[in-house]
Coordinates of C-alpha atoms in Angstrom, one line a residue:
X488 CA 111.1 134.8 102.2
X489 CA 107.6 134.4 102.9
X490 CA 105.0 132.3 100.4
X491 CA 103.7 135.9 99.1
X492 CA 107.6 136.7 97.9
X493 CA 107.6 133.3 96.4
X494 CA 104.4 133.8 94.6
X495 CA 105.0 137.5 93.4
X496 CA 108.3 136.3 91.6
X497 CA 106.2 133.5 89.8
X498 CA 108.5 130.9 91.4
X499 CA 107.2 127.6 93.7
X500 CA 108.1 127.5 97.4
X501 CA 111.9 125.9 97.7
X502 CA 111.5 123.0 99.8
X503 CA 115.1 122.0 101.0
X504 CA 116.2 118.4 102.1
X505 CA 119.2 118.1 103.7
X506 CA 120.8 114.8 103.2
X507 CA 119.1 114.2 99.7
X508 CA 121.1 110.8 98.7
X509 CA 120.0 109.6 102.2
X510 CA 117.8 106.6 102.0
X511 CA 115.4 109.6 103.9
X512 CA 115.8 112.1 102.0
X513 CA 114.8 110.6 98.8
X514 CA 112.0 109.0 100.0
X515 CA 110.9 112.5 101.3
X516 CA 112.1 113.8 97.2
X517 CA 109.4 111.5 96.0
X518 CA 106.8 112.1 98.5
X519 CA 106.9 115.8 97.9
X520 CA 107.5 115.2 94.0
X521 CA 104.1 113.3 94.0
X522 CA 102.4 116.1 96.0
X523 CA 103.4 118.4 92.9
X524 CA 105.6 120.1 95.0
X525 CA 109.4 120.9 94.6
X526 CA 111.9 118.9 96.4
X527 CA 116.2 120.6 96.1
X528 CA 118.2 117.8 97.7
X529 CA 121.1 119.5 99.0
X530 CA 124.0 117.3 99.7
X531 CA 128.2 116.8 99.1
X532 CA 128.4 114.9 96.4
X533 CA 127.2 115.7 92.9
X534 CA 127.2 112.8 91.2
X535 CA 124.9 111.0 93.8
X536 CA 122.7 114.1 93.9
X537 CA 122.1 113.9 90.3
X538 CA 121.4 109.9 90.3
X539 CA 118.9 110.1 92.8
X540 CA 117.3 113.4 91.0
X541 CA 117.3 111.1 88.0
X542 CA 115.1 108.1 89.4
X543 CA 113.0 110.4 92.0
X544 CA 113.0 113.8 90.4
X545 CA 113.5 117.6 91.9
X546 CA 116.9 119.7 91.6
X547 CA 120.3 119.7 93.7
X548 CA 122.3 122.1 95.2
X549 CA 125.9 121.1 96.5
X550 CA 127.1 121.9 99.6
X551 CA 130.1 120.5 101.3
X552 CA 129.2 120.8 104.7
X553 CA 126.3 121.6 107.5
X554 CA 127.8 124.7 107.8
X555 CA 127.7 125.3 104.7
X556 CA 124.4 124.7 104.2
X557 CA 123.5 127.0 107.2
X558 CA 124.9 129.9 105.2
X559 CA 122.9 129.1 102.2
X560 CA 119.9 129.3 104.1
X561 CA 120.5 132.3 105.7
X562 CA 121.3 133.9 102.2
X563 CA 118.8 132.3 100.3
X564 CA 115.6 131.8 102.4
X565 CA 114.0 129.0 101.4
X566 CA 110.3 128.3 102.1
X567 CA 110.8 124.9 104.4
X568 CA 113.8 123.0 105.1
X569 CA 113.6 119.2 105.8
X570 CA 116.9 118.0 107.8
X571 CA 117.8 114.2 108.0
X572 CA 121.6 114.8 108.7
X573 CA 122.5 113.7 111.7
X574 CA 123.6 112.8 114.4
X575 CA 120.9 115.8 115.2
X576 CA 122.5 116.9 118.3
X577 CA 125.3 118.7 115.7
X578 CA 123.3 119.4 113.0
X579 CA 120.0 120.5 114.4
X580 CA 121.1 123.4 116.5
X581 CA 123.4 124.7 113.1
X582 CA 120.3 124.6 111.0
X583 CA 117.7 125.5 113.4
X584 CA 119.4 129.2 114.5
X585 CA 120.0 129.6 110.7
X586 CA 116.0 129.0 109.8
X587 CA 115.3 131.8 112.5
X588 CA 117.2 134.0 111.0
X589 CA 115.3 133.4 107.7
X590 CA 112.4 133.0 108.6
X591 CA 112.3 128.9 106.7
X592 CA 109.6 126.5 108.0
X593 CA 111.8 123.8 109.5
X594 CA 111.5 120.0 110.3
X595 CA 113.8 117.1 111.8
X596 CA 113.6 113.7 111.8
X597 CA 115.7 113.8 115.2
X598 CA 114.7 110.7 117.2
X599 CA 117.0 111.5 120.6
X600 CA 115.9 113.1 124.0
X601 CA 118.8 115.3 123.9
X602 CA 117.9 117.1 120.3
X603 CA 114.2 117.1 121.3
X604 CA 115.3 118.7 124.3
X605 CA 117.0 121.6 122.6
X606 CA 114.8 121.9 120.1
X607 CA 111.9 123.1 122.6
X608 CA 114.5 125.6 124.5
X609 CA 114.2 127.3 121.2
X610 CA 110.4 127.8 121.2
X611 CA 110.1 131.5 122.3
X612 CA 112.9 132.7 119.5
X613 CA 110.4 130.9 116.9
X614 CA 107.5 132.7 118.0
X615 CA 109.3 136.1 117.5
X616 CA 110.5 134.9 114.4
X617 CA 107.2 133.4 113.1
X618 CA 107.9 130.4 111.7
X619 CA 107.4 126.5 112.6
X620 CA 110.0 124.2 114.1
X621 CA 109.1 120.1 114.0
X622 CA 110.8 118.2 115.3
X623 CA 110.8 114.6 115.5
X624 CA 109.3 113.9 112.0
X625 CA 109.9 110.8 112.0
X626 CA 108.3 107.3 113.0
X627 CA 109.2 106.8 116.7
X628 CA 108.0 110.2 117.8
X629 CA 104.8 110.5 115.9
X630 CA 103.5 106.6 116.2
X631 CA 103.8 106.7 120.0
X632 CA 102.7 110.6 120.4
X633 CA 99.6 110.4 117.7
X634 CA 98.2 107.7 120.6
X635 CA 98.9 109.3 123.6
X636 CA 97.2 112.4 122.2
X637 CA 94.0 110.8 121.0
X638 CA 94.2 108.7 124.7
X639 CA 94.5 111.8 126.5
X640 CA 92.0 114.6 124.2
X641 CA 89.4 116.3 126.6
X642 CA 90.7 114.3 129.8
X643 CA 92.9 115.4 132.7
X644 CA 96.2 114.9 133.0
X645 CA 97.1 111.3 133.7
X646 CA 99.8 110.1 136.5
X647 CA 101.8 107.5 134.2
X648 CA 102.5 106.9 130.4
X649 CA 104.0 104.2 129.0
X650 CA 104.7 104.3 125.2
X651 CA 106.2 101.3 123.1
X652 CA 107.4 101.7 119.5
X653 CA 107.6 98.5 117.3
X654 CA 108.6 99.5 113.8
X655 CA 109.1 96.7 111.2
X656 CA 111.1 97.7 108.0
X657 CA 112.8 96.3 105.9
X658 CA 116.9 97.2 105.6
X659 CA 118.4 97.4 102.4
X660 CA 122.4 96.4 101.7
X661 CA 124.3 99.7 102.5
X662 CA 125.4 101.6 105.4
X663 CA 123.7 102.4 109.0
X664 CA 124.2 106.2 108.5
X665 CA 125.2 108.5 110.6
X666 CA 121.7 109.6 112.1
X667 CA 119.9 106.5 112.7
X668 CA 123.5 105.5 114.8
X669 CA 123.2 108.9 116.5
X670 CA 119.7 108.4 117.4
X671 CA 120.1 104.5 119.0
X672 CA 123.4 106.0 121.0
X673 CA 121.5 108.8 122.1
X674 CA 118.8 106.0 123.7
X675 CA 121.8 104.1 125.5
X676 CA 121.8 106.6 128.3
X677 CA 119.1 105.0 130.6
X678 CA 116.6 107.7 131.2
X679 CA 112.5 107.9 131.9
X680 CA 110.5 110.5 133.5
X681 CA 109.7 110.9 137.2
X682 CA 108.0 113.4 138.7
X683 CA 108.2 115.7 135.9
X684 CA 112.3 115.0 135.6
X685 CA 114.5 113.5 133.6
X686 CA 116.6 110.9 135.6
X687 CA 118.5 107.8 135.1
X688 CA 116.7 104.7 134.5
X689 CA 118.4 101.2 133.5
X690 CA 118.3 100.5 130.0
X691 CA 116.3 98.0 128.6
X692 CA 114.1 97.9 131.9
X693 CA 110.4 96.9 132.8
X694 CA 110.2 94.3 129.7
X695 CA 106.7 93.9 128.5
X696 CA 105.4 91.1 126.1
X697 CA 102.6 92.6 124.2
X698 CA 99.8 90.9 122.3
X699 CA 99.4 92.9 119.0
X700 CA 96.1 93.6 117.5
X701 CA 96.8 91.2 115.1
X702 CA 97.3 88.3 117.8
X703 CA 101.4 88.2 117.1
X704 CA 103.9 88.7 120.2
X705 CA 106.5 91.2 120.5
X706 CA 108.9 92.1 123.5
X707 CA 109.7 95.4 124.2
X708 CA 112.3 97.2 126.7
X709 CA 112.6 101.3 128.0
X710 CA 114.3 102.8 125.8
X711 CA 114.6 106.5 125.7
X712 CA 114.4 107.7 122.2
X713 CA 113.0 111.2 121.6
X714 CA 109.1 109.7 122.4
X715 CA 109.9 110.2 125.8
X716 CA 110.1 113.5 125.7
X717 CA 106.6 113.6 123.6
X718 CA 104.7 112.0 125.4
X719 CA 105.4 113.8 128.6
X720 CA 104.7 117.0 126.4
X721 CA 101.7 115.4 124.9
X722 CA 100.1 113.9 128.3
X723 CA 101.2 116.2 131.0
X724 CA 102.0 113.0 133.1
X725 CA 104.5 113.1 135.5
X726 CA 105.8 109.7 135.1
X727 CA 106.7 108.9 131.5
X728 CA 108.7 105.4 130.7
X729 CA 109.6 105.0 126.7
X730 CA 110.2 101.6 125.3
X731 CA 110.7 99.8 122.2
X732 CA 111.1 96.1 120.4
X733 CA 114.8 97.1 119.2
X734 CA 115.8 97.5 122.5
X735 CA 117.2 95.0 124.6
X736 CA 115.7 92.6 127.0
X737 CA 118.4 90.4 128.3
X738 CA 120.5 90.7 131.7
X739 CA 124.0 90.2 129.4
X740 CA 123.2 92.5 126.8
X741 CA 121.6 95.1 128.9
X742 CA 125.6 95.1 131.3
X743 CA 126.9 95.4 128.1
X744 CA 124.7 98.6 127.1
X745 CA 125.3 100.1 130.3
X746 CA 129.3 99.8 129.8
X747 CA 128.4 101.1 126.4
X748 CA 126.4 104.1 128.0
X749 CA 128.4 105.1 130.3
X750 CA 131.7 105.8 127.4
X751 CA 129.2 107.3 125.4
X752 CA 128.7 110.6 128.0
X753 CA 132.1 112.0 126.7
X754 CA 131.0 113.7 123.6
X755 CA 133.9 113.4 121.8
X756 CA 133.8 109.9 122.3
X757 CA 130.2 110.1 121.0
X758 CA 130.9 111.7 117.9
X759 CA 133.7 109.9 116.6
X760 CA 131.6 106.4 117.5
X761 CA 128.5 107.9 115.5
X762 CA 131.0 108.8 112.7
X763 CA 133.0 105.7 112.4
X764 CA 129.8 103.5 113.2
X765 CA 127.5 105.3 110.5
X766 CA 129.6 103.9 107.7
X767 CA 129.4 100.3 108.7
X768 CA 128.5 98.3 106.1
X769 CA 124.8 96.5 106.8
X770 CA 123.6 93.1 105.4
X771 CA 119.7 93.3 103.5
X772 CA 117.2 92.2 105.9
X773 CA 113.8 91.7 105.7
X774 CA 111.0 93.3 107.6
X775 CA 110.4 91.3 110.9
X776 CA 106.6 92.3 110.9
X777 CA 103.6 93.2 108.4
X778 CA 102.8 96.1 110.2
X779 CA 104.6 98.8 112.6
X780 CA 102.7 99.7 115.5
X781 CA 102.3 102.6 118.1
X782 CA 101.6 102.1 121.6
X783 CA 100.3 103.7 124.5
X784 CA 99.1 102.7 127.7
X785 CA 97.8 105.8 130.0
X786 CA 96.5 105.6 133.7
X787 CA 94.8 108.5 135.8
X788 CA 94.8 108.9 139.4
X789 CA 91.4 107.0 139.7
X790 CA 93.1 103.9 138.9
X791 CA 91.7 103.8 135.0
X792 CA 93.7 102.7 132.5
X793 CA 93.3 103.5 128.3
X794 CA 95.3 101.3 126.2
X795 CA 95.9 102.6 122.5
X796 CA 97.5 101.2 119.0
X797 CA 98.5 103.0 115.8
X798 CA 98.8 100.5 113.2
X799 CA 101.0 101.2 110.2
X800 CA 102.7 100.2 106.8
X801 CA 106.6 99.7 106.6
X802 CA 108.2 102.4 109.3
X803 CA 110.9 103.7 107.1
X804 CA 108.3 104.7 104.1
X805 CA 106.1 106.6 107.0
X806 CA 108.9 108.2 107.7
X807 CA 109.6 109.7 104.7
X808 CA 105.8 110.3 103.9
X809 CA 105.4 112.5 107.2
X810 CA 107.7 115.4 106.7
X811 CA 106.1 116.0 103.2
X812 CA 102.7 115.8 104.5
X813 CA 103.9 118.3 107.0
X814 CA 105.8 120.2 104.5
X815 CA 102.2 120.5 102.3
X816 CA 100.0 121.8 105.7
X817 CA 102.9 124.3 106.4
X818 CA 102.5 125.5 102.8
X819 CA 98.9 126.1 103.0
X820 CA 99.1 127.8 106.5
X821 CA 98.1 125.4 108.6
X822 CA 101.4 125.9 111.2
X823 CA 101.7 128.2 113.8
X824 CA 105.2 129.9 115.0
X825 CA 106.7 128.2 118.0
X826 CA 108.4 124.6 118.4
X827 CA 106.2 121.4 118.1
X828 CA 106.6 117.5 117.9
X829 CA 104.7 116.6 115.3
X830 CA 101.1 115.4 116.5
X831 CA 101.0 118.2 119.3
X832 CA 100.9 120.0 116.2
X833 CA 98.0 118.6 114.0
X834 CA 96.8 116.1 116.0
X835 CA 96.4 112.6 116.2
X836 CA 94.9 112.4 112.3
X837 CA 98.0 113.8 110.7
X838 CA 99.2 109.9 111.6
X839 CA 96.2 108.6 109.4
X840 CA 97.0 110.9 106.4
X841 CA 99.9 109.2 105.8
X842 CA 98.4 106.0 106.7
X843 CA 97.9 104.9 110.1
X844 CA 94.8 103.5 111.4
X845 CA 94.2 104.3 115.3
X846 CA 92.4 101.2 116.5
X847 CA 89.8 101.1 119.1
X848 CA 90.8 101.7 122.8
X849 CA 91.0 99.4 125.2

């Protein structure tokens, strides 16, 4: 159902979030509750649903499963659907093939090379549906992607990237969940890019100590969460390494990661681990940092080298901000059918609308 249909029956565009009691989902709710829009948060249980529909507003809709939901949207059509269920490399594909057969705007927060990657292979089937897939709506993705983008705008394609996520947020008391564990197992096989491939790279390799535009230190590791994938995307370079201050530096943690890595291949193995794991209880914990940053560091054949920050506010509250920002420019047509991360998209600035600041290049 198109924003026409919606209109003609005097009713506002559905907006659906899946995983609406999920410290993500309601922070998407209220985001898109601010934005006068309307926010369903679709999940199992009823009596959370209405609690959190009760402090952050919007209407629920039960639904006892992904699958579940999948059929709803087929039937129902909504306008967008946000997803935050994970681990994404179950959920996504469900959702995604049920959105192209409905025609629904839809958006991820899927932070894994593995989801990204089957995201894209989906790109042609939503061009002949005409609607938007985004993937990667989330803070790791768009931080690191929003500065290789402005790095690389109007400038040929470099030979080597290098991105660095350092997100600071604070942790509640609660549980890990199920798609933020997905996401970290997803980064403990050990890839990076080379010449244009995907291929095994040890984990927590090529440490770096950054100075921060603010003059504090931080350490970050490769990693390869889904900003790998964007950043090759993004910069066109054939050499692509993806790092991050949660992962580790070490020589005794990174054997143990490796031994991790290697069990986690069996996907069996990998789904029970994200299930049990995603309801381990988690001590509060402050934010480490004021800010969360983005990094890039870009170098061309020449020999020139561009180094770029994205400074922002608590990751986790960007995180929900971005897929409602999204949500609003897909509302007012500002999409285009295909599959997109989400500053390939709408460019470096849709960072700074939900308030990052791109400092000056170095």
């Amino acid at each position: 159902m198109k924003r026409d249909q919606y209109q003609e029956r005097g009713e506002p565009e559905a907006i659906w979030i899946l995983g609406g009691t999920g410290r993500s989902g309601q922070t998407i709710a209220s985001q898109l509750i601010k934005r006068g829009l309307s926010a369903v948060l679709v999940g199992r249980d009823a009596g959370r649903l209405q609690s959190v529909v009760r402090e952050v507003g919007g209407t629920t809709r039960v639904s006892p499963s992904v699958a579940t939901s999948a059929d709803a949207i087929r039937q129902e059509k909504p306008h967008i659907v946000i997803n935050t269920v994970g681990p994404f490399t179950t959920t996504a594909p469900l959702i995604m093939d049920a959105c192209h057969e409905s025609g629904s705007h839809y958006i991820d927060l899927a932070n894994d090379p593995d989801s990204l990657a089957a995201a894209f292979e989906r790109h042609e089937r939503a061009v002949s549906a005409g609607h938007s897939v985004i993937t990667g709506a989330g803070f790791g993705v768009t931080a690191t992607e929003s500065v290789v983008v402005r790095l690389c705008e109007g400038r040929p394609s470099p030979v080597r990237v290098r991105v660095d996520m350092l997100p600071s947020m604070a942790v509640p008391a609660g549980v890990a969940g199920e798609a933020l564990v997905g996401s970290l197992l997803g980064g403990l096989q050990g890839r990076m890019i080379r010449d244009d491939k995907l291929v095994a790279a040890p984990i927590g390799a090529e440490a770096l100590t950054l100075t921060l535009p603010d003059g504090t230190t931080a350490t970050t590791a490769g990693m390869p969460l889904g900003e790998l994938l964007a950043a090759h995307r993004a910069s066109g370079a054939p050499t692509v390494l993806s790092a991050s201050s949660e992962a580790p530096s070490s020589p005794v943690s990174r054997a143990l990661l490796s031994l991790t890595s290697t069990l986690m291949r069996w996907d069996r193995l990998r789904l029970l681990a994200t299930r049990g794991l995603g309801r381990i209880p988690v001590r509060a914990k402050a934010a480490p940092r004021e800010h969360s940053w983005g990094h890039a560091l870009v170098t061309w054949e020449d020999g020139e080298t561009r180094e770029g920050w994205l400074r922002l506010g608590e990751a986790q509250q960007f995180t929900g901000t971005l897929p409602a920002e999204i949500a609003q420019r897909l509302l007012a047509g500002t999409g285009r059918p295909g599959v997109f991360t989400p500053a390939a998209l709408f460019g470096p600035e849709l960072a700074e609308s939900c308030g990052g600041v791109h400092l000056p290049d170095s």
